[in-house]
Each structure stands twice: as C-alpha cells, then as structure tokens.
Amino acid sequence: MSLSMSSRWLRWLLMTVVMLVAAFILLVLDPSGALLFRVVGLIGMALFALSIVTMLLTFRKARKLSPWSLAIGAIVSVLCTWIFFALAGAPLSVAAIGLAVAAGAMVGVGWSLTNLLFIDGEAIRARGNIWFLAVWALSLLMTQAATLAGRQTPYAVALVSFLGMGLAVGNSLGLLARYARARRLLHGAVSVPGERR
Amino acid sequence: MSAFCTGCGAQLAADGKFCTKCGAAVVDSNPPAAVVEAKQAAPTTPLAPPVSSFGKSRAILVAALVVGGAILAAVLIMIGPQAPSSPPKSSTAVAPPRAAPTATPPATMAAPPARPATTAIKASRWEGYTNTRYGVMIDYPADLFAIQPPPPDNAGRGFTAATAGARFHVYSHANAMNFSVEELQAEDVLDIGDAAAVKQNGADWYEVIATKDAENIVRRVVLSEGLAMVHRLEIAYPKTAAAAFEPVVARMVKSFRVDPAIPEKAAANAAGSPVPPQAQKSATKPPEAKKPEAKPPEASKPAWQRIDSIALGMRIPGYGGKAGVSAEVPANWTKSDMPETNVIGFQGPEATGDDVLHVTFRAERRGAKATLASEAKIIKTRLSKGADNYRLLSERTTQIALRPAIVFSMQFSGSDSPDLLREDAAIIDAGQVFYFVTFGAPQARYAASSNIPTHVLETIGFAE
C-alpha cells in the first residue's frame, strides 16, 4: 500500500530541510566548504556502495515503468553534464564528446534491451535478468577503469562524464521506445488476464 | 489467485501479476496470461507466457552494442587528449603569453594557435644564440624562428615560428633543491603529462620527447657545475609537420651546449678587466665556485624584491627569541593577508593571472621532540588526508643557508576541483625555530614558474 501523496511530499520536504540544515552547520564549522565537500564525498561513497547492494538485491524485481521518470532522468543527466562543462570548460573536442556520448549510448541501449517488459493490468513493468546485471556491472567497471587508466586527468574525467551521460540517455531512450511499443500492444486488441475468447 | 503477496504479505490487486509493494511475481494457480511484447502477429492470438531468458538474436544484439561501446570508450581513453581541445575556463586558466614575461621561461602551454604548418618549412639561415649570463648556446634557423624580447633577468630567451606553429626557448636556473637527473626528468614527464614519453639520460643530461595535444615536445636539459645549474631547451612543433621539423630539431638539439666560461668573460668585459686565464679555456671542468660568481649587471630594473619578515611584523606568539626570515620574491608580487602572526605570504598580481602563484613563510617554535622528519610528516599527512589525488613527488634532505633542511614536492587537487596543484615545501631547522617555506602553483603552470621557489631558497637568510 503506497503512502498518500501528502505524506510522501512531507517526507521529502523534511529530508530536504534536514540536509540543508546539516549543510549549513558544516559551512559554519568550516566556511571554506572543505568539510562540507568531504562529508558529501563520504556520503556519495556510501550511497555508491549501497546502490551496488540494492542492485544486487532487487534487479529481478519488477518495477513500473514511467515515461516521465525515464525522460526526466535523461534530461537531468544531460543538463548536469552540459552545465558543468559549460562552466568548467571541457578539455575535449566536439568530436571526442560526440564519440564518448555515442559509446555510452550504445552501451545504454544494449542495457535497455536486457529488461524484460510485462503488461500488468494497465501498467507496464520491467524486470531485469542476469544479462541486465552483467551489463550494469560492465558499465560500472568501464567507467571506473576509464577514470583509473586516464589517471584522473581533466581529459579522463570529462570523458567518463560524457560516457555516463550517453549511458543514461541511451538507456532511457531504449526503454522509452520499448515502453511506447508496449503501450501500443496494451491498447490494441490483445487478451487481458482472465478474458476468454 | 492469492489475495496476499507471498514475499511481503501485502494485499494484492485483483488482477495484478506483481506485488505493487515489493515487485514479486504473483503465484497463481490459473495459468498466467502475461504478454510478451513486440512479437504479436494478430490481436486475437493468445498471448505467450513470459519468457525467462533472452532469445539468441537479442543476446547477440545486446552483446554487439555493449562490446562496441566498450571498445569505442577504450579507444578514446587510449588515444588520450591528443585531439584538439577547447581551453579550460576555470579561474586557474593559464594566462595568455605576454610579450615580456617576468618569469624567465615562456609558458609552454600558452602558445597561440597558428594556421597549420605546410609540409615544407624554410630553415636555411642558421645562426647562433648565446646567453651571456649562463653560457648557454644553440644554433637555430633564423629564417624560421623569430627571437622574442629578453626577460628582465636575462636567464634565457624565447623564439617563435608563428606561421609554422612552432616555438622553442632556452633558459637556465639553479638546482636549488638538489634534484638528481632522474628526478628532474620525472618531473618533466609529469609536467607534460605524456606517460608514453621517450626518455634518455646521462650523468649530467636528459632528454624527453613527448606529445601534448597536437604538438610534439622535445626537452633537452643539461646540468653543469656539478648538477648545480640546470639549462633547458624546449622545442614544440605541430605533429602534422613532424617530418619537416625533425631534421631541424635534431640539429638544434645537437647544438645545444653550455660553456661556463662565457659568463666570466662577459663579467670581465663589463668590468673592463683582463679576461682571467681560466675563462679562456673551454669548459672542460666545472668552476670552483658552486654558484656562478661573475654575472653581468642587470640592464633593466630588478625582477625581485627583498622581503624581511621582521619588518613585516612576523612574530611567533609566546616566543621571546629572534625569529625572522629574509628572501627575494618577484618584484610585482604583493603581500597577502594572513590571519596568523607567524605567517607571511606573497602572491602574484591578479591582473596578469599570477594570483594563483604564492609563496608563504612560516616560523614555528621548535616542539619538544620535533625533528625535520616529524614536521615534514605532519605536512604530508595533513595534505594526503585533506586533499584529493595526493602524490608525493620527491623528498630530499639538504642544506639551505647552511642549515639542515628537508625539501619535498607534492601534487594534489582540491575536493571541489579536479585541477592539479603543485606545492614545493622546504622545512629549515634553525635551532629553536623551524621555518616553513612553501611555493604553490597549478601543476599546469609549475614548469614556467619553477624558477621562483628556486630563487627564493637561493636568496633566503634567517635571523641569528
């Protein structure tokens, strides 16, 4: 049974306020921001580890696909990457950026194909399998290896960022395309569970 | 159909196939009529049960996409930053080259782009350049390279070939940190950032041939006077014109040499006295003095200013003894505001973008069991824990101003920026007081400004 809309929003609002207060306290303790960024880095590492555990535990479970979630995920990834490098300057040529995005998109589309889609009532759900997990692990290793092999130079950092952006966009677009196809099946004259012809 | 999920116990929807809470598939005695997407021939066809594994064709497609993407990413990493890149826009961006740089060597990374060099280059009129301050000589094609205005300290010269997109410079400085040939060479490789650089070295020379962006870079370094003086030649030319440049570069590198007798002759001529007999011999043995004694007088205004920490108000809280340091810093640097009374700092002018370069002097009363090594360890530990990408580049014990000292170089980046920073630190044991001298610069600008920490340590003195 899902939470009501209002209590969910309240919970998110409370978490946001708590994080902002904590960030403010850290900035008061260290106005240079070093402590804040160090804590953020540690939390990021913990979330990264937790995300691996979560993936391993839940990759087979069906989740409801939402086109808005898929689109927003891709848009956020593009915006964050684009804004960061618009401000910092990308030590990559346009061709290198395009190739990096294309490489990531290829892996992302392949990853999206590993999802098994099901129609459950009016919802379209997706669940992973061992191929899903394998491609996820490979993409994780690829980005980590690229950062290490590139010795964390600005070039390598930028390359990995655009690879990740391509991965997110490719995966989202691949799933969106399959979602659209599944929706056409859903609204076509197909059998629904329990219907006898 | 079960009314409750067997996984989490939540109540199930009437016709749901999956639990909406935990996502577990619903176990149902009636055959499920789930739909497999994209394979339906006719709407009235009975739906196939869900497949639990991939079809072969899909597996092949996934493998092809993933492997293809991975290979493309690997290629991009391997070729490295050789593709032309856009200039960084961070606050530590390198300033554009100035016509008369105050720092001796022209910035190697700030060459203005020229139109692509044609295959053939004109290099027929060879002339010699001699630096009278340090005795450095090189032959170069004067119809290809144009000589640039000299720096104020006359420690070298820059030359550019704007139409061909090439440049070279020679400059000299003291090896104040007593680095070995291998250490200097390793620093150069690190500075260029090409792990595949070709390296050669000998007892008192080394060479690095590397690529950076769209250029080939050749660095030839000769050490003289018992490794006390470092003489550098750097030539950069477009990779696209490598075939045309290589014979020219080879001849230039071969002609690069040092004659320590030249500065003595120049000093004698300037003073109007007869040339000493030793100066008339070729440089077969190093001169007796460790540092070059005879230097021609500076024609232009001094590039350095003498600072005195006592006059600037530096004091160690709670210490009644005398503590003071004096040294030369670049003339156009200004004193920075420091919260501690036992620290004074100087940084370059903001107008020229040199405010990212800084020197600090700190005096601390000697602790009960403090040693040079323990103080160095404190600094290194603090940085290694507080900064990202920390690397200790070199460490050496030496003497500075006749006092035991330890000097080390570190590289790191801040937690909020991937830009690599370089910090050279020297800790000097002056009895009751430890003096800490640090020079900081972005790694990308270190090579062009490395003469600054060298000069500071050459000219440093401590209150007795």
CSV table of N, CA and C in Angstrom, one decimal, chain B residues 323-439:
chain,number,residue,atom,x,y,z
B,323,ALA,N,63.3,35.6,15.6
B,323,ALA,CA,62.8,34.7,14.6
B,323,ALA,C,62.5,35.6,13.4
B,324,GLY,N,63.2,35.4,12.3
B,324,GLY,CA,63.0,36.2,11.1
B,324,GLY,C,63.6,35.5,9.9
B,325,VAL,N,63.0,35.8,8.8
B,325,VAL,CA,63.5,35.3,7.5
B,325,VAL,C,63.5,36.4,6.5
B,326,SER,N,64.5,36.3,5.6
B,326,SER,CA,64.6,37.3,4.5
B,326,SER,C,64.8,36.6,3.3
B,327,ALA,N,64.2,37.0,2.2
B,327,ALA,CA,64.4,36.3,0.9
B,327,ALA,C,64.0,37.3,-0.2
B,328,GLU,N,64.2,36.8,-1.4
B,328,GLU,CA,63.8,37.6,-2.6
B,328,GLU,C,62.6,36.9,-3.2
B,329,VAL,N,61.5,37.7,-3.5
B,329,VAL,CA,60.3,37.2,-4.2
B,329,VAL,C,60.2,38.1,-5.4
B,330,PRO,N,59.4,37.7,-6.4
B,330,PRO,CA,59.2,38.5,-7.6
B,330,PRO,C,58.7,39.9,-7.2
B,331,ALA,N,59.3,40.9,-8.0
B,331,ALA,CA,59.1,42.3,-7.6
B,331,ALA,C,57.6,42.7,-7.7
B,332,ASN,N,56.9,42.1,-8.6
B,332,ASN,CA,55.5,42.6,-8.7
B,332,ASN,C,54.5,41.8,-7.9
B,333,TRP,N,55.0,41.0,-7.0
B,333,TRP,CA,54.1,40.2,-6.1
B,333,TRP,C,53.8,41.1,-4.9
B,334,THR,N,52.6,40.9,-4.3
B,334,THR,CA,52.2,41.6,-3.2
B,334,THR,C,52.0,40.8,-1.9
B,335,LYS,N,52.0,41.4,-0.8
B,335,LYS,CA,51.8,40.7,0.4
B,335,LYS,C,50.4,40.3,0.6
B,336,SER,N,50.1,39.1,1.0
B,336,SER,CA,48.8,38.6,1.2
B,336,SER,C,48.4,38.8,2.7
B,337,ASP,N,47.1,38.9,3.0
B,337,ASP,CA,46.6,39.0,4.3
B,337,ASP,C,46.6,37.6,5.0
B,338,MET,N,47.3,37.4,6.0
B,338,MET,CA,47.3,36.1,6.7
B,338,MET,C,46.8,36.3,8.1
B,339,PRO,N,45.9,35.4,8.6
B,339,PRO,CA,45.4,35.5,9.9
B,339,PRO,C,46.4,35.3,11.0
B,340,GLU,N,47.4,34.4,10.7
B,340,GLU,CA,48.3,34.1,11.8
B,340,GLU,C,49.5,35.1,11.8
B,341,THR,N,50.0,35.4,13.0
B,341,THR,CA,51.1,36.4,13.1
B,341,THR,C,52.4,35.8,12.7
B,342,ASN,N,52.5,34.5,12.7
B,342,ASN,CA,53.8,33.9,12.4
B,342,ASN,C,53.9,33.4,10.9
B,343,VAL,N,53.0,33.9,10.1
B,343,VAL,CA,53.0,33.6,8.7
B,343,VAL,C,52.9,34.8,7.8
B,344,ILE,N,53.8,34.9,6.8
B,344,ILE,CA,53.6,36.0,5.8
B,344,ILE,C,53.6,35.3,4.5
B,345,GLY,N,52.8,35.9,3.6
B,345,GLY,CA,52.6,35.3,2.3
B,345,GLY,C,52.6,36.3,1.2
B,346,PHE,N,53.0,35.9,0.0
B,346,PHE,CA,53.0,36.7,-1.1
B,346,PHE,C,52.4,36.0,-2.3
B,347,GLN,N,51.7,36.8,-3.2
B,347,GLN,CA,51.2,36.2,-4.3
B,347,GLN,C,51.3,37.1,-5.5
B,348,GLY,N,51.2,36.5,-6.7
B,348,GLY,CA,51.4,37.3,-7.9
B,348,GLY,C,50.2,38.2,-8.2
B,349,PRO,N,50.4,39.1,-9.1
B,349,PRO,CA,49.3,40.1,-9.4
B,349,PRO,C,48.1,39.4,-10.1
B,350,GLU,N,46.9,39.9,-9.7
B,350,GLU,CA,45.7,39.3,-10.2
B,350,GLU,C,45.5,39.7,-11.7
B,351,ALA,N,46.0,40.9,-12.0
B,351,ALA,CA,45.8,41.5,-13.3
B,351,ALA,C,46.4,40.6,-14.4
B,352,THR,N,47.5,39.9,-14.1
B,352,THR,CA,48.2,39.0,-15.1
B,352,THR,C,47.8,37.6,-14.9
B,353,GLY,N,46.9,37.3,-13.9
B,353,GLY,CA,46.5,35.9,-13.7
B,353,GLY,C,47.5,35.2,-12.8
B,354,ASP,N,48.5,35.9,-12.3
B,354,ASP,CA,49.5,35.2,-11.5
B,354,ASP,C,49.1,35.1,-10.0
B,355,ASP,N,47.9,35.5,-9.7
B,355,ASP,CA,47.5,35.4,-8.3
B,355,ASP,C,47.3,33.9,-7.9
B,356,VAL,N,47.4,33.0,-8.8
B,356,VAL,CA,47.4,31.6,-8.4
B,356,VAL,C,48.7,31.1,-8.0
B,357,LEU,N,49.7,31.9,-8.1
B,357,LEU,CA,51.1,31.5,-7.6
B,357,LEU,C,51.3,32.2,-6.2
B,358,HIS,N,51.9,31.5,-5.3
B,358,HIS,CA,52.0,32.1,-4.0
B,358,HIS,C,53.2,31.5,-3.3
B,359,VAL,N,53.8,32.3,-2.4
B,359,VAL,CA,54.9,31.8,-1.5
B,359,VAL,C,54.5,32.2,-0.1
B,360,THR,N,54.7,31.3,0.8
B,360,THR,CA,54.4,31.6,2.2
B,360,THR,C,55.7,31.3,3.1
B,361,PHE,N,55.9,32.1,4.1
B,361,PHE,CA,57.0,31.8,5.0
B,361,PHE,C,56.3,31.7,6.4
B,362,ARG,N,56.6,30.6,7.1
B,362,ARG,CA,56.0,30.4,8.4
B,362,ARG,C,57.1,30.0,9.4
B,363,ALA,N,57.0,30.6,10.6
B,363,ALA,CA,58.0,30.3,11.6
B,363,ALA,C,57.3,29.6,12.8
B,364,GLU,N,57.8,28.5,13.3
B,364,GLU,CA,57.2,27.8,14.4
B,364,GLU,C,58.3,27.6,15.4
B,365,ARG,N,57.9,27.7,16.7
B,365,ARG,CA,58.9,27.4,17.7
B,365,ARG,C,59.1,25.9,17.7
B,366,ARG,N,60.3,25.5,17.9
B,366,ARG,CA,60.6,24.0,17.9
B,366,ARG,C,59.9,23.3,19.1
B,367,GLY,N,59.2,22.3,18.8
B,367,GLY,CA,58.5,21.5,19.8
B,367,GLY,C,59.5,20.6,20.5
B,368,ALA,N,59.0,19.9,21.6
B,368,ALA,CA,59.9,19.2,22.5
B,368,ALA,C,60.6,18.1,21.7
B,369,LYS,N,59.9,17.3,20.9
B,369,LYS,CA,60.6,16.2,20.2
B,369,LYS,C,60.5,16.4,18.7
B,370,ALA,N,60.4,17.6,18.3
B,370,ALA,CA,60.2,17.8,16.8
B,370,ALA,C,61.5,17.7,16.1
B,371,THR,N,61.4,17.1,14.9
B,371,THR,CA,62.6,16.9,14.1
B,371,THR,C,62.1,17.4,12.7
B,372,LEU,N,63.1,17.5,11.8
B,372,LEU,CA,62.7,17.8,10.4
B,372,LEU,C,61.7,16.8,9.8
B,373,ALA,N,62.1,15.5,10.1
B,373,ALA,CA,61.3,14.4,9.5
B,373,ALA,C,59.9,14.5,10.1
B,374,SER,N,59.8,14.7,11.4
B,374,SER,CA,58.4,14.7,12.0
B,374,SER,C,57.6,15.9,11.5
B,375,GLU,N,58.2,17.0,11.3
B,375,GLU,CA,57.5,18.2,10.8
B,375,GLU,C,57.0,17.9,9.4
B,376,ALA,N,57.9,17.3,8.6
B,376,ALA,CA,57.6,17.0,7.2
B,376,ALA,C,56.4,16.0,7.1
B,377,LYS,N,56.4,15.1,8.1
B,377,LYS,CA,55.4,14.1,8.1
B,377,LYS,C,54.0,14.7,8.4
B,378,ILE,N,54.0,15.7,9.3
B,378,ILE,CA,52.8,16.4,9.7
B,378,ILE,C,52.2,17.0,8.4
B,379,ILE,N,53.0,17.7,7.7
B,379,ILE,CA,52.5,18.4,6.5
B,379,ILE,C,52.0,17.4,5.5
B,380,LYS,N,52.8,16.4,5.2
B,380,LYS,CA,52.4,15.4,4.2
B,380,LYS,C,51.1,14.7,4.6
B,381,THR,N,51.0,14.4,5.9
B,381,THR,CA,49.8,13.7,6.4
B,381,THR,C,48.6,14.6,6.3
B,382,ARG,N,48.7,15.8,6.6
B,382,ARG,CA,47.6,16.7,6.5
B,382,ARG,C,47.1,16.9,5.1
B,383,LEU,N,48.0,17.0,4.2
B,383,LEU,CA,47.6,17.1,2.8
B,383,LEU,C,47.0,15.8,2.2
B,384,SER,N,47.6,14.7,2.6
B,384,SER,CA,47.2,13.5,2.0
B,384,SER,C,45.8,13.1,2.5
B,385,LYS,N,45.4,13.6,3.7
B,385,LYS,CA,44.1,13.3,4.2
B,385,LYS,C,43.1,14.3,3.8
B,386,GLY,N,43.6,15.5,3.6
B,386,GLY,CA,42.6,16.6,3.3
B,386,GLY,C,42.4,16.9,1.8
B,387,ALA,N,43.3,16.4,1.0
B,387,ALA,CA,43.2,16.8,-0.4
B,387,ALA,C,43.0,15.5,-1.2
B,388,ASP,N,42.5,15.7,-2.5
B,388,ASP,CA,42.3,14.5,-3.4
B,388,ASP,C,43.5,14.3,-4.2
B,389,ASN,N,43.7,13.2,-4.8
B,389,ASN,CA,44.8,12.9,-5.7
B,389,ASN,C,46.1,13.2,-5.2
B,390,TYR,N,46.4,13.0,-3.9
B,390,TYR,CA,47.6,13.4,-3.3
B,390,TYR,C,48.7,12.5,-3.8
B,391,ARG,N,49.9,13.1,-4.2
B,391,ARG,CA,51.1,12.4,-4.6
B,391,ARG,C,52.3,13.1,-4.1
B,392,LEU,N,53.2,12.4,-3.4
B,392,LEU,CA,54.5,12.9,-3.0
B,392,LEU,C,55.4,12.7,-4.2
B,393,LEU,N,55.9,13.8,-4.8
B,393,LEU,CA,56.7,13.6,-6.0
B,393,LEU,C,58.2,13.4,-5.6
B,394,SER,N,58.7,14.1,-4.6
B,394,SER,CA,60.1,13.9,-4.3
B,394,SER,C,60.3,14.4,-2.9
B,395,GLU,N,61.4,13.9,-2.3
B,395,GLU,CA,61.7,14.3,-0.9
B,395,GLU,C,63.2,14.2,-0.8
B,396,ARG,N,63.8,15.2,-0.2
B,396,ARG,CA,65.3,15.1,-0.1
B,396,ARG,C,65.7,16.0,1.1
B,397,THR,N,66.8,15.5,1.8
B,397,THR,CA,67.4,16.3,2.8
B,397,THR,C,68.5,17.1,2.2
B,398,THR,N,68.7,18.3,2.6
B,398,THR,CA,69.7,19.1,2.0
B,398,THR,C,70.1,20.2,3.0
B,399,GLN,N,70.8,21.2,2.6
B,399,GLN,CA,71.1,22.4,3.4
B,399,GLN,C,70.6,23.6,2.7
B,400,ILE,N,70.0,24.5,3.5
B,400,ILE,CA,69.6,25.8,2.9
B,400,ILE,C,70.1,26.8,3.9
B,401,ALA,N,70.9,27.8,3.3
B,401,ALA,CA,71.5,28.8,4.1
B,401,ALA,C,72.4,28.2,5.2
B,402,LEU,N,73.0,27.1,4.9
B,402,LEU,CA,73.9,26.4,5.8
B,402,LEU,C,73.2,25.8,7.0
B,403,ARG,N,71.9,25.6,6.8
B,403,ARG,CA,71.2,24.9,7.9
B,403,ARG,C,70.5,23.6,7.4
B,404,PRO,N,70.4,22.6,8.2
B,404,PRO,CA,69.8,21.4,7.7
B,404,PRO,C,68.3,21.7,7.3
B,405,ALA,N,68.0,21.0,6.2
B,405,ALA,CA,66.6,21.3,5.7
B,405,ALA,C,66.1,20.0,5.0
B,406,ILE,N,64.8,20.0,4.8
B,406,ILE,CA,64.2,18.9,4.0
B,406,ILE,C,63.3,19.6,3.0
B,407,VAL,N,63.4,19.2,1.8
B,407,VAL,CA,62.5,19.8,0.8
B,407,VAL,C,61.8,18.6,0.1
B,408,PHE,N,60.5,18.9,-0.2
B,408,PHE,CA,59.7,17.9,-0.9
B,408,PHE,C,58.7,18.6,-1.8
B,409,SER,N,58.3,17.9,-2.8
B,409,SER,CA,57.3,18.3,-3.7
B,409,SER,C,56.1,17.5,-3.7
B,410,MET,N,54.9,18.1,-3.7
B,410,MET,CA,53.7,17.3,-3.7
B,410,MET,C,52.7,17.8,-4.8
B,411,GLN,N,51.8,16.9,-5.1
B,411,GLN,CA,50.8,17.2,-6.1
B,411,GLN,C,49.5,16.8,-5.6
B,412,PHE,N,48.5,17.6,-5.7
B,412,PHE,CA,47.2,17.2,-5.2
B,412,PHE,C,46.1,18.1,-5.9
B,413,SER,N,44.8,17.7,-5.6
B,413,SER,CA,43.8,18.6,-6.1
B,413,SER,C,42.8,18.8,-5.0
B,414,GLY,N,42.1,19.9,-5.1
B,414,GLY,CA,41.1,20.2,-4.0
B,414,GLY,C,39.9,19.3,-4.2
B,415,SER,N,39.1,19.2,-3.1
B,415,SER,CA,37.9,18.3,-3.2
B,415,SER,C,36.8,18.9,-4.1
B,416,ASP,N,36.9,20.2,-4.4
B,416,ASP,CA,35.9,20.8,-5.3
B,416,ASP,C,36.4,21.1,-6.7
B,417,SER,N,37.5,20.7,-7.0
B,417,SER,CA,38.0,21.0,-8.4
B,417,SER,C,39.0,19.9,-8.8
B,418,PRO,N,38.9,19.4,-10.0
B,418,PRO,CA,39.8,18.4,-10.5
B,418,PRO,C,41.2,19.0,-10.9
B,419,ASP,N,41.4,20.3,-10.8
B,419,ASP,CA,42.7,20.9,-11.2
B,419,ASP,C,43.8,20.5,-10.3
B,420,LEU,N,44.9,20.0,-10.9
B,420,LEU,CA,46.0,19.6,-10.1
B,420,LEU,C,46.8,20.8,-9.6
B,421,LEU,N,47.2,20.7,-8.3
B,421,LEU,CA,48.0,21.8,-7.8
B,421,LEU,C,49.3,21.2,-7.4
B,422,ARG,N,50.3,22.0,-7.4
B,422,ARG,CA,51.7,21.6,-7.1
B,422,ARG,C,52.2,22.5,-5.9
B,423,GLU,N,52.8,21.8,-4.9
B,423,GLU,CA,53.3,22.6,-3.8
B,423,GLU,C,54.7,22.1,-3.5
B,424,ASP,N,55.7,23.0,-3.5
B,424,ASP,CA,57.0,22.7,-3.0
B,424,ASP,C,57.2,23.2,-1.6
B,425,ALA,N,57.7,22.4,-0.8
B,425,ALA,CA,57.8,22.9,0.6
B,425,ALA,C,59.3,22.6,1.1
B,426,ALA,N,59.8,23.6,1.9
B,426,ALA,CA,61.1,23.4,2.5
B,426,ALA,C,60.9,23.7,3.9
B,427,ILE,N,61.5,22.8,4.7
B,427,ILE,CA,61.5,23.0,6.2
B,427,ILE,C,62.9,23.1,6.6
B,428,ILE,N,63.2,24.2,7.3
B,428,ILE,CA,64.6,24.5,7.6
B,428,ILE,C,64.7,24.5,9.2
B,429,ASP,N,65.7,23.8,9.6
B,429,ASP,CA,65.9,23.7,11.1
B,429,ASP,C,66.9,24.8,11.5
B,430,ALA,N,66.4,25.8,12.2
B,430,ALA,CA,67.2,26.9,12.6
B,430,ALA,C,67.4,26.9,14.1
B,431,GLY,N,67.6,25.7,14.7
B,431,GLY,CA,67.8,25.7,16.1
B,431,GLY,C,66.5,25.7,16.9
B,432,GLN,N,66.2,26.8,17.5
B,432,GLN,CA,65.0,26.9,18.3
B,432,GLN,C,63.7,27.1,17.4
B,433,VAL,N,63.9,27.4,16.2
B,433,VAL,CA,62.8,27.7,15.3
B,433,VAL,C,62.9,26.9,14.0
B,434,PHE,N,61.7,26.4,13.6
B,434,PHE,CA,61.5,25.8,12.3
B,434,PHE,C,60.9,26.8,11.3
B,435,TYR,N,61.5,26.9,10.2
B,435,TYR,CA,61.0,27.8,9.1
B,435,TYR,C,60.4,26.9,8.0
B,436,PHE,N,59.2,27.3,7.6
B,436,PHE,CA,58.5,26.5,6.6
B,436,PHE,C,58.3,27.5,5.4
B,437,VAL,N,58.9,27.1,4.3
B,437,VAL,CA,58.7,27.9,3.1
B,437,VAL,C,58.0,27.1,2.0
B,438,THR,N,56.8,27.6,1.6
B,438,THR,CA,56.1,26.8,0.6
B,438,THR,C,55.8,27.7,-0.6
B,439,PHE,N,55.9,27.0,-1.8
B,439,PHE,CA,55.5,27.6,-3.0
B,439,PHE,C,54.4,26.8,-3.7
